[in-house]
Amino acid sequence: RGEGTMVCRMHVECVQLALLLVLAFLPISLHFPMPMHTMIDSVDRLVNYYSEGYRDMNVDGIFGLRALEGQLLMIQEEYDQGKRLRLDRTTAEHIRELSQRAAGVGNMAIPHLQDLDPEYFRNFKYIVARPWKMFHRYRKADMSVAGRHNNRRRGDNDLTEEKSDKCMTGLLGSGDAKRQCSVDDECWRMMTAPGKASYYLTHQLLFFVLGEQLGCREELDTLAKRHNIAGGIEELEHRFCSSMLGEVVASVKRGLRPSQQDIFMEQIFTCGMMGYYEFLQKPWLDMILTWQDVSGCFKKADGEDGDTGEDDSEAANRVIRKQDKQMQGGGFPPPKRRLLEERALKDGCLSHKTAVGAGALAVFLHYLVDPYVPGDTGRKGAPTPGGFEIGEQGQLLLLMLAGAGVLFFFSRMFARRARFRRLLKI
């Protein structure tokens, strides 16, 4: 009977060992598809770059920093309110520190932006005067909606720089506009025209994003229903992002060319912050991280354009013109100004590309820390949240405890085997 009891105990201890091994590897299965410190390091380098180069940035470039600041601030606020996030305390404090640094740099940039272009700053100071806080509920694109509207192309493709600025300043209540949320018939027609693509399409979406930020939703919804758009601006946003997703998927399937990096990040940024989670796929994030320079900015990619001996500013803007031509396919002339306009910086970084890169990384970070996402998240390899969440430090502690448990188990097992052998000899 003593021998049977000993064998039974050994079986129980084998089960205990199996459970300890499962516990040791469990934290890996609960972790992100990439270490969080990789993502935080990328954002940290971006903020460092802006802190050193903000004097050379234009209004459009600083907009990217304000978009990044807004997402960091929202994560911080959600954490402080007790929302269960995929964050440990150390990472949450790092995000808080990054948010504060981004705010400080953005505020220091204001006088330089005013000196750089007083009139443009006066008209568009709203977009850099405060953090850009927007992150919609999660939504799913509808490719069938995109197809129906893309087949209704219009011939009026006259979104010029002057007309675009006029529409934006109408919303802002600056320039010739008498009050905020002003939209005339021509602006409405241009900003809701179906069948657009690339930068024209993101520009249309940004117009309504700006309207929401300004508190113009009621006025814009009224206009939409007056033009037989029953779902209001939400229906327009759905149409725009459904069309954009089709473009992004097709571009990735064909293989993104270097000249498409800029528009790719702009599309992810704009529709990502509108809640369209299908834009936030891990393989796409991996690509963006490889494009980021070690300094934190985004530069002209190898093969994006040749060296013709022209100055950096002209080369950068030629890159954008080339992107427009390639992405539009010659269907209609691209807008001369998107909300963000390219500017080459003295260190070889591109202002517009860095801005949309900052925006894309910001919405990716917000998405990755949020466990409350749809089942079909598009986060390839990302786990479905379980009954509890642990951070990187918690995982390390669990691994150490599991290791100690395994050692303790073997020490007990060998001690009992030695005792069992002694009993057999007796």
PDB file of N, CA and C in Angstrom, residues 10-102:
ATOM      1  N   MET A  10       3.476  10.607  -7.122  1.00  0.00           N
ATOM      2  CA  MET A  10       4.326  10.972  -8.271  1.00  0.00           C
ATOM      3  C   MET A  10       3.474  11.375  -9.471  1.00  0.00           C
ATOM      4  N   HIS A  11       2.338  10.660  -9.668  1.00  0.00           N
ATOM      5  CA  HIS A  11       1.433  11.028 -10.767  1.00  0.00           C
ATOM      6  C   HIS A  11       0.867  12.435 -10.547  1.00  0.00           C
ATOM      7  N   VAL A  12       0.466  12.705  -9.307  1.00  0.00           N
ATOM      8  CA  VAL A  12      -0.056  14.037  -8.984  1.00  0.00           C
ATOM      9  C   VAL A  12       0.994  15.104  -9.249  1.00  0.00           C
ATOM     10  N   GLU A  13       2.238  14.793  -8.880  1.00  0.00           N
ATOM     11  CA  GLU A  13       3.309  15.771  -9.088  1.00  0.00           C
ATOM     12  C   GLU A  13       3.590  15.985 -10.579  1.00  0.00           C
ATOM     13  N   CYS A  14       3.410  14.943 -11.407  1.00  0.00           N
ATOM     14  CA  CYS A  14       3.570  15.111 -12.861  1.00  0.00           C
ATOM     15  C   CYS A  14       2.510  16.066 -13.412  1.00  0.00           C
ATOM     16  N   VAL A  15       1.281  15.929 -12.907  1.00  0.00           N
ATOM     17  CA  VAL A  15       0.217  16.854 -13.319  1.00  0.00           C
ATOM     18  C   VAL A  15       0.569  18.287 -12.904  1.00  0.00           C
ATOM     19  N   GLN A  16       1.101  18.412 -11.667  1.00  0.00           N
ATOM     20  CA  GLN A  16       1.507  19.733 -11.201  1.00  0.00           C
ATOM     21  C   GLN A  16       2.581  20.326 -12.101  1.00  0.00           C
ATOM     22  N   LEU A  17       3.533  19.471 -12.530  1.00  0.00           N
ATOM     23  CA  LEU A  17       4.592  19.953 -13.420  1.00  0.00           C
ATOM     24  C   LEU A  17       4.005  20.446 -14.742  1.00  0.00           C
ATOM     25  N   ALA A  18       3.056  19.691 -15.304  1.00  0.00           N
ATOM     26  CA  ALA A  18       2.428  20.103 -16.565  1.00  0.00           C
ATOM     27  C   ALA A  18       1.732  21.447 -16.418  1.00  0.00           C
ATOM     28  N   LEU A  19       1.035  21.626 -15.295  1.00  0.00           N
ATOM     29  CA  LEU A  19       0.339  22.897 -15.059  1.00  0.00           C
ATOM     30  C   LEU A  19       1.327  24.053 -14.933  1.00  0.00           C
ATOM     31  N   LEU A  20       2.443  23.799 -14.267  1.00  0.00           N
ATOM     32  CA  LEU A  20       3.460  24.836 -14.125  1.00  0.00           C
ATOM     33  C   LEU A  20       4.045  25.231 -15.476  1.00  0.00           C
ATOM     34  N   LEU A  21       4.260  24.237 -16.349  1.00  0.00           N
ATOM     35  CA  LEU A  21       4.798  24.539 -17.682  1.00  0.00           C
ATOM     36  C   LEU A  21       3.798  25.349 -18.499  1.00  0.00           C
ATOM     37  N   VAL A  22       2.509  25.001 -18.400  1.00  0.00           N
ATOM     38  CA  VAL A  22       1.476  25.793 -19.089  1.00  0.00           C
ATOM     39  C   VAL A  22       1.475  27.217 -18.575  1.00  0.00           C
ATOM     40  N   LEU A  23       1.585  27.362 -17.239  1.00  0.00           N
ATOM     41  CA  LEU A  23       1.613  28.700 -16.643  1.00  0.00           C
ATOM     42  C   LEU A  23       2.820  29.489 -17.123  1.00  0.00           C
ATOM     43  N   ALA A  24       3.940  28.791 -17.319  1.00  0.00           N
ATOM     44  CA  ALA A  24       5.158  29.474 -17.754  1.00  0.00           C
ATOM     45  C   ALA A  24       5.002  30.056 -19.138  1.00  0.00           C
ATOM     46  N   PHE A  25       4.270  29.344 -20.011  1.00  0.00           N
ATOM     47  CA  PHE A  25       4.140  29.824 -21.391  1.00  0.00           C
ATOM     48  C   PHE A  25       2.875  30.630 -21.628  1.00  0.00           C
ATOM     49  N   LEU A  26       1.950  30.666 -20.661  1.00  0.00           N
ATOM     50  CA  LEU A  26       0.704  31.414 -20.805  1.00  0.00           C
ATOM     51  C   LEU A  26       0.907  32.888 -21.088  1.00  0.00           C
ATOM     52  N   PRO A  27       1.831  33.599 -20.419  1.00  0.00           N
ATOM     53  CA  PRO A  27       1.987  35.021 -20.683  1.00  0.00           C
ATOM     54  C   PRO A  27       2.302  35.333 -22.132  1.00  0.00           C
ATOM     55  N   ILE A  28       3.032  34.414 -22.813  1.00  0.00           N
ATOM     56  CA  ILE A  28       3.367  34.668 -24.212  1.00  0.00           C
ATOM     57  C   ILE A  28       2.097  34.708 -25.049  1.00  0.00           C
ATOM     58  N   SER A  29       1.145  33.823 -24.764  1.00  0.00           N
ATOM     59  CA  SER A  29      -0.081  33.780 -25.557  1.00  0.00           C
ATOM     60  C   SER A  29      -0.974  34.985 -25.289  1.00  0.00           C
ATOM     61  N   LEU A  30      -0.797  35.624 -24.121  1.00  0.00           N
ATOM     62  CA  LEU A  30      -1.619  36.791 -23.808  1.00  0.00           C
ATOM     63  C   LEU A  30      -1.006  38.086 -24.314  1.00  0.00           C
ATOM     64  N   HIS A  31       0.208  37.995 -24.846  1.00  0.00           N
ATOM     65  CA  HIS A  31       0.930  39.214 -25.185  1.00  0.00           C
ATOM     66  C   HIS A  31       0.488  39.769 -26.535  1.00  0.00           C
ATOM     67  N   PHE A  32       0.901  40.977 -26.813  1.00  0.00           N
ATOM     68  CA  PHE A  32       0.620  41.594 -28.105  1.00  0.00           C
ATOM     69  C   PHE A  32       1.320  40.828 -29.220  1.00  0.00           C
ATOM     70  N   PRO A  33       0.896  41.047 -30.474  1.00  0.00           N
ATOM     71  CA  PRO A  33       1.612  40.431 -31.593  1.00  0.00           C
ATOM     72  C   PRO A  33       3.018  41.007 -31.732  1.00  0.00           C
ATOM     73  N   MET A  34       3.323  42.096 -31.063  1.00  0.00           N
ATOM     74  CA  MET A  34       4.686  42.638 -31.021  1.00  0.00           C
ATOM     75  C   MET A  34       4.896  43.205 -29.620  1.00  0.00           C
ATOM     76  N   PRO A  35       6.148  43.227 -29.150  1.00  0.00           N
ATOM     77  CA  PRO A  35       6.379  43.803 -27.822  1.00  0.00           C
ATOM     78  C   PRO A  35       5.930  45.259 -27.784  1.00  0.00           C
ATOM     79  N   MET A  36       5.250  45.642 -26.717  1.00  0.00           N
ATOM     80  CA  MET A  36       4.761  47.006 -26.608  1.00  0.00           C
ATOM     81  C   MET A  36       5.904  48.005 -26.624  1.00  0.00           C
ATOM     82  N   HIS A  37       7.067  47.600 -26.091  1.00  0.00           N
ATOM     83  CA  HIS A  37       8.175  48.557 -26.044  1.00  0.00           C
ATOM     84  C   HIS A  37       8.639  48.941 -27.442  1.00  0.00           C
ATOM     85  N   THR A  38       8.422  48.064 -28.448  1.00  0.00           N
ATOM     86  CA  THR A  38       8.778  48.409 -29.830  1.00  0.00           C
ATOM     87  C   THR A  38       7.932  49.572 -30.317  1.00  0.00           C
ATOM     88  N   MET A  39       6.636  49.506 -30.020  1.00  0.00           N
ATOM     89  CA  MET A  39       5.716  50.562 -30.441  1.00  0.00           C
ATOM     90  C   MET A  39       6.011  51.852 -29.689  1.00  0.00           C
ATOM     91  N   ILE A  40       6.221  51.749 -28.390  1.00  0.00           N
ATOM     92  CA  ILE A  40       6.502  52.938 -27.590  1.00  0.00           C
ATOM     93  C   ILE A  40       7.812  53.587 -28.023  1.00  0.00           C
ATOM     94  N   ASP A  41       8.810  52.767 -28.344  1.00  0.00           N
ATOM     95  CA  ASP A  41      10.092  53.304 -28.805  1.00  0.00           C
ATOM     96  C   ASP A  41       9.922  54.092 -30.103  1.00  0.00           C
ATOM     97  N   SER A  42       9.072  53.594 -30.994  1.00  0.00           N
ATOM     98  CA  SER A  42       8.816  54.286 -32.256  1.00  0.00           C
ATOM     99  C   SER A  42       8.191  55.658 -32.008  1.00  0.00           C
ATOM    100  N   VAL A  43       7.200  55.705 -31.109  1.00  0.00           N
ATOM    101  CA  VAL A  43       6.546  56.974 -30.780  1.00  0.00           C
ATOM    102  C   VAL A  43       7.521  57.900 -30.056  1.00  0.00           C
ATOM    103  N   ASP A  44       8.336  57.335 -29.184  1.00  0.00           N
ATOM    104  CA  ASP A  44       9.330  58.125 -28.447  1.00  0.00           C
ATOM    105  C   ASP A  44      10.282  58.824 -29.411  1.00  0.00           C
ATOM    106  N   ARG A  45      10.745  58.103 -30.425  1.00  0.00           N
ATOM    107  CA  ARG A  45      11.661  58.698 -31.404  1.00  0.00           C
ATOM    108  C   ARG A  45      10.979  59.800 -32.208  1.00  0.00           C
ATOM    109  N   LEU A  46       9.692  59.615 -32.487  1.00  0.00           N
ATOM    110  CA  LEU A  46       8.942  60.654 -33.192  1.00  0.00           C
ATOM    111  C   LEU A  46       8.883  61.943 -32.377  1.00  0.00           C
ATOM    112  N   VAL A  47       8.541  61.801 -31.095  1.00  0.00           N
ATOM    113  CA  VAL A  47       8.452  62.979 -30.231  1.00  0.00           C
ATOM    114  C   VAL A  47       9.824  63.638 -30.102  1.00  0.00           C
ATOM    115  N   ASN A  48      10.875  62.827 -29.992  1.00  0.00           N
ATOM    116  CA  ASN A  48      12.231  63.384 -29.930  1.00  0.00           C
ATOM    117  C   ASN A  48      12.561  64.166 -31.195  1.00  0.00           C
ATOM    118  N   TYR A  49      12.168  63.623 -32.338  1.00  0.00           N
ATOM    119  CA  TYR A  49      12.451  64.317 -33.598  1.00  0.00           C
ATOM    120  C   TYR A  49      11.742  65.668 -33.640  1.00  0.00           C
ATOM    121  N   TYR A  50      10.476  65.672 -33.269  1.00  0.00           N
ATOM    122  CA  TYR A  50       9.726  66.933 -33.264  1.00  0.00           C
ATOM    123  C   TYR A  50      10.333  67.929 -32.277  1.00  0.00           C
ATOM    124  N   SER A  51      10.805  67.447 -31.136  1.00  0.00           N
ATOM    125  CA  SER A  51      11.370  68.368 -30.140  1.00  0.00           C
ATOM    126  C   SER A  51      12.639  69.034 -30.639  1.00  0.00           C
ATOM    127  N   GLU A  52      13.357  68.365 -31.536  1.00  0.00           N
ATOM    128  CA  GLU A  52      14.594  68.930 -32.072  1.00  0.00           C
ATOM    129  C   GLU A  52      14.368  69.716 -33.366  1.00  0.00           C
ATOM    130  N   GLY A  53      13.308  69.375 -34.112  1.00  0.00           N
ATOM    131  CA  GLY A  53      13.133  69.988 -35.424  1.00  0.00           C
ATOM    132  C   GLY A  53      11.886  70.823 -35.613  1.00  0.00           C
ATOM    133  N   TYR A  54      11.180  71.147 -34.530  1.00  0.00           N
ATOM    134  CA  TYR A  54       9.905  71.857 -34.683  1.00  0.00           C
ATOM    135  C   TYR A  54      10.066  73.238 -35.313  1.00  0.00           C
ATOM    136  N   ARG A  55      11.246  73.853 -35.157  1.00  0.00           N
ATOM    137  CA  ARG A  55      11.451  75.197 -35.729  1.00  0.00           C
ATOM    138  C   ARG A  55      11.422  75.182 -37.251  1.00  0.00           C
ATOM    139  N   ASP A  56      11.702  74.031 -37.852  1.00  0.00           N
ATOM    140  CA  ASP A  56      11.710  73.920 -39.312  1.00  0.00           C
ATOM    141  C   ASP A  56      10.380  73.446 -39.883  1.00  0.00           C
ATOM    142  N   MET A  57       9.461  73.059 -39.022  1.00  0.00           N
ATOM    143  CA  MET A  57       8.176  72.513 -39.471  1.00  0.00           C
ATOM    144  C   MET A  57       7.198  73.626 -39.838  1.00  0.00           C
ATOM    145  N   ASN A  58       6.335  73.332 -40.804  1.00  0.00           N
ATOM    146  CA  ASN A  58       5.245  74.253 -41.111  1.00  0.00           C
ATOM    147  C   ASN A  58       3.982  73.823 -40.355  1.00  0.00           C
ATOM    148  N   VAL A  59       2.899  74.557 -40.561  1.00  0.00           N
ATOM    149  CA  VAL A  59       1.640  74.264 -39.862  1.00  0.00           C
ATOM    150  C   VAL A  59       1.224  72.816 -40.099  1.00  0.00           C
ATOM    151  N   ASP A  60       1.332  72.380 -41.332  1.00  0.00           N
ATOM    152  CA  ASP A  60       0.875  71.043 -41.680  1.00  0.00           C
ATOM    153  C   ASP A  60       1.707  69.960 -40.991  1.00  0.00           C
ATOM    154  N   GLY A  61       3.011  70.201 -40.849  1.00  0.00           N
ATOM    155  CA  GLY A  61       3.851  69.231 -40.171  1.00  0.00           C
ATOM    156  C   GLY A  61       3.536  69.107 -38.691  1.00  0.00           C
ATOM    157  N   ILE A  62       3.298  70.226 -38.026  1.00  0.00           N
ATOM    158  CA  ILE A  62       2.969  70.210 -36.604  1.00  0.00           C
ATOM    159  C   ILE A  62       1.604  69.579 -36.350  1.00  0.00           C
ATOM    160  N   PHE A  63       0.742  69.607 -37.348  1.00  0.00           N
ATOM    161  CA  PHE A  63      -0.550  68.927 -37.212  1.00  0.00           C
ATOM    162  C   PHE A  63      -0.351  67.448 -36.855  1.00  0.00           C
ATOM    163  N   GLY A  64       0.656  66.807 -37.453  1.00  0.00           N
ATOM    164  CA  GLY A  64       0.932  65.409 -37.138  1.00  0.00           C
ATOM    165  C   GLY A  64       1.280  65.217 -35.676  1.00  0.00           C
ATOM    166  N   LEU A  65       2.056  66.150 -35.120  1.00  0.00           N
ATOM    167  CA  LEU A  65       2.404  66.083 -33.704  1.00  0.00           C
ATOM    168  C   LEU A  65       1.157  66.239 -32.838  1.00  0.00           C
ATOM    169  N   ARG A  66       0.263  67.176 -33.204  1.00  0.00           N
ATOM    170  CA  ARG A  66      -0.961  67.379 -32.432  1.00  0.00           C
ATOM    171  C   ARG A  66      -1.880  66.152 -32.512  1.00  0.00           C
ATOM    172  N   ALA A  67      -1.878  65.472 -33.669  1.00  0.00           N
ATOM    173  CA  ALA A  67      -2.668  64.234 -33.787  1.00  0.00           C
ATOM    174  C   ALA A  67      -2.095  63.159 -32.879  1.00  0.00           C
ATOM    175  N   LEU A  68      -0.775  63.047 -32.842  1.00  0.00           N
ATOM    176  CA  LEU A  68      -0.116  62.095 -31.961  1.00  0.00           C
ATOM    177  C   LEU A  68      -0.395  62.428 -30.499  1.00  0.00           C
ATOM    178  N   GLU A  69      -0.274  63.698 -30.153  1.00  0.00           N
ATOM    179  CA  GLU A  69      -0.544  64.139 -28.786  1.00  0.00           C
ATOM    180  C   GLU A  69      -1.974  63.792 -28.366  1.00  0.00           C
ATOM    181  N   GLY A  70      -2.922  63.998 -29.281  1.00  0.00           N
ATOM    182  CA  GLY A  70      -4.319  63.725 -28.960  1.00  0.00           C
ATOM    183  C   GLY A  70      -4.565  62.262 -28.632  1.00  0.00           C
ATOM    184  N   GLN A  71      -3.970  61.351 -29.418  1.00  0.00           N
ATOM    185  CA  GLN A  71      -4.157  59.925 -29.151  1.00  0.00           C
ATOM    186  C   GLN A  71      -3.492  59.524 -27.846  1.00  0.00           C
ATOM    187  N   LEU A  72      -2.302  60.050 -27.578  1.00  0.00           N
ATOM    188  CA  LEU A  72      -1.613  59.758 -26.311  1.00  0.00           C
ATOM    189  C   LEU A  72      -2.443  60.253 -25.132  1.00  0.00           C
ATOM    190  N   LEU A  73      -3.013  61.436 -25.291  1.00  0.00           N
ATOM    191  CA  LEU A  73      -3.812  62.018 -24.216  1.00  0.00           C
ATOM    192  C   LEU A  73      -5.068  61.199 -23.947  1.00  0.00           C
ATOM    193  N   MET A  74      -5.707  60.704 -25.004  1.00  0.00           N
ATOM    194  CA  MET A  74      -6.903  59.878 -24.820  1.00  0.00           C
ATOM    195  C   MET A  74      -6.571  58.565 -24.125  1.00  0.00           C
ATOM    196  N   ILE A  75      -5.431  57.947 -24.483  1.00  0.00           N
ATOM    197  CA  ILE A  75      -5.009  56.721 -23.802  1.00  0.00           C
ATOM    198  C   ILE A  75      -4.782  57.001 -22.323  1.00  0.00           C
ATOM    199  N   GLN A  76      -4.111  58.104 -22.037  1.00  0.00           N
ATOM    200  CA  GLN A  76      -3.826  58.495 -20.651  1.00  0.00           C
ATOM    201  C   GLN A  76      -5.124  58.702 -19.874  1.00  0.00           C
ATOM    202  N   GLU A  77      -6.078  59.399 -20.472  1.00  0.00           N
ATOM    203  CA  GLU A  77      -7.347  59.661 -19.801  1.00  0.00           C
ATOM    204  C   GLU A  77      -8.127  58.372 -19.543  1.00  0.00           C
ATOM    205  N   GLU A  78      -8.114  57.465 -20.515  1.00  0.00           N
ATOM    206  CA  GLU A  78      -8.816  56.192 -20.343  1.00  0.00           C
ATOM    207  C   GLU A  78      -8.182  55.382 -19.211  1.00  0.00           C
ATOM    208  N   TYR A  79      -6.866  55.415 -19.138  1.00  0.00           N
ATOM    209  CA  TYR A  79      -6.160  54.688 -18.073  1.00  0.00           C
ATOM    210  C   TYR A  79      -6.496  55.286 -16.711  1.00  0.00           C
ATOM    211  N   ASP A  80      -6.492  56.616 -16.627  1.00  0.00           N
ATOM    212  CA  ASP A  80      -6.787  57.294 -15.362  1.00  0.00           C
ATOM    213  C   ASP A  80      -8.227  57.059 -14.913  1.00  0.00           C
ATOM    214  N   GLN A  81      -9.130  56.852 -15.876  1.00  0.00           N
ATOM    215  CA  GLN A  81     -10.538  56.598 -15.548  1.00  0.00           C
ATOM    216  C   GLN A  81     -10.802  55.151 -15.154  1.00  0.00           C
ATOM    217  N   GLY A  82      -9.751  54.328 -15.186  1.00  0.00           N
ATOM    218  CA  GLY A  82      -9.884  52.943 -14.766  1.00  0.00           C
ATOM    219  C   GLY A  82     -10.286  51.982 -15.858  1.00  0.00           C
ATOM    220  N   LYS A  83     -10.258  52.418 -17.120  1.00  0.00           N
ATOM    221  CA  LYS A  83     -10.587  51.505 -18.204  1.00  0.00           C
ATOM    222  C   LYS A  83      -9.513  50.425 -18.290  1.00  0.00           C
ATOM    223  N   ARG A  84      -9.948  49.194 -18.470  1.00  0.00           N
ATOM    224  CA  ARG A  84      -9.016  48.073 -18.535  1.00  0.00           C
ATOM    225  C   ARG A  84      -8.294  48.095 -19.875  1.00  0.00           C
ATOM    226  N   LEU A  85      -7.047  48.506 -19.883  1.00  0.00           N
ATOM    227  CA  LEU A  85      -6.244  48.596 -21.095  1.00  0.00           C
ATOM    228  C   LEU A  85      -5.125  47.566 -21.073  1.00  0.00           C
ATOM    229  N   ARG A  86      -4.576  47.291 -22.237  1.00  0.00           N
ATOM    230  CA  ARG A  86      -3.430  46.388 -22.344  1.00  0.00           C
ATOM    231  C   ARG A  86      -2.157  47.164 -22.009  1.00  0.00           C
ATOM    232  N   LEU A  87      -2.060  47.620 -20.796  1.00  0.00           N
ATOM    233  CA  LEU A  87      -0.931  48.443 -20.362  1.00  0.00           C
ATOM    234  C   LEU A  87      -0.531  48.063 -18.947  1.00  0.00           C
ATOM    235  N   ASP A  88       0.769  48.020 -18.694  1.00  0.00           N
ATOM    236  CA  ASP A  88       1.206  47.956 -17.310  1.00  0.00           C
ATOM    237  C   ASP A  88       1.454  49.380 -16.825  1.00  0.00           C
ATOM    238  N   ARG A  89       1.703  49.534 -15.545  1.00  0.00           N
ATOM    239  CA  ARG A  89       1.817  50.873 -14.963  1.00  0.00           C
ATOM    240  C   ARG A  89       3.007  51.641 -15.541  1.00  0.00           C
ATOM    241  N   THR A  90       4.123  50.951 -15.751  1.00  0.00           N
ATOM    242  CA  THR A  90       5.318  51.622 -16.271  1.00  0.00           C
ATOM    243  C   THR A  90       5.071  52.189 -17.665  1.00  0.00           C
ATOM    244  N   THR A  91       4.440  51.381 -18.519  1.00  0.00           N
ATOM    245  CA  THR A  91       4.151  51.845 -19.889  1.00  0.00           C
ATOM    246  C   THR A  91       3.144  52.983 -19.872  1.00  0.00           C
ATOM    247  N   ALA A  92       2.155  52.895 -18.988  1.00  0.00           N
ATOM    248  CA  ALA A  92       1.156  53.969 -18.884  1.00  0.00           C
ATOM    249  C   ALA A  92       1.818  55.283 -18.475  1.00  0.00           C
ATOM    250  N   GLU A  93       2.770  55.216 -17.564  1.00  0.00           N
ATOM    251  CA  GLU A  93       3.482  56.430 -17.147  1.00  0.00           C
ATOM    252  C   GLU A  93       4.360  56.965 -18.272  1.00  0.00           C
ATOM    253  N   HIS A  94       4.924  56.064 -19.064  1.00  0.00           N
ATOM    254  CA  HIS A  94       5.723  56.499 -20.219  1.00  0.00           C
ATOM    255  C   HIS A  94       4.843  57.234 -21.226  1.00  0.00           C
ATOM    256  N   ILE A  95       3.648  56.715 -21.452  1.00  0.00           N
ATOM    257  CA  ILE A  95       2.709  57.372 -22.365  1.00  0.00           C
ATOM    258  C   ILE A  95       2.321  58.741 -21.831  1.00  0.00           C
ATOM    259  N   ARG A  96       2.120  58.848 -20.524  1.00  0.00           N
ATOM    260  CA  ARG A  96       1.797  60.140 -19.919  1.00  0.00           C
ATOM    261  C   ARG A  96       2.941  61.144 -20.162  1.00  0.00           C
ATOM    262  N   GLU A  97       4.164  60.660 -19.990  1.00  0.00           N
ATOM    263  CA  GLU A  97       5.326  61.539 -20.189  1.00  0.00           C
ATOM    264  C   GLU A  97       5.465  61.967 -21.657  1.00  0.00           C
ATOM    265  N   LEU A  98       5.201  61.037 -22.580  1.00  0.00           N
ATOM    266  CA  LEU A  98       5.245  61.363 -24.010  1.00  0.00           C
ATOM    267  C   LEU A  98       4.171  62.388 -24.370  1.00  0.00           C
ATOM    268  N   SER A  99       2.986  62.233 -23.787  1.00  0.00           N
ATOM    269  CA  SER A  99       1.901  63.183 -24.028  1.00  0.00           C
ATOM    270  C   SER A  99       2.287  64.583 -23.567  1.00  0.00           C
ATOM    271  N   GLN A 100       2.908  64.674 -22.409  1.00  0.00           N
ATOM    272  CA  GLN A 100       3.319  65.970 -21.873  1.00  0.00           C
ATOM    273  C   GLN A 100       4.415  66.601 -22.718  1.00  0.00           C
ATOM    274  N   ARG A 101       5.358  65.779 -23.161  1.00  0.00           N
ATOM    275  CA  ARG A 101       6.427  66.305 -24.022  1.00  0.00           C
ATOM    276  C   ARG A 101       5.878  66.791 -25.356  1.00  0.00           C
ATOM    277  N   ALA A 102       4.961  66.008 -25.948  1.00  0.00           N
ATOM    278  CA  ALA A 102       4.355  66.408 -27.226  1.00  0.00           C
ATOM    279  C   ALA A 102       3.612  67.727 -27.079  1.00  0.00           C
TER     280      ALA A 102
END
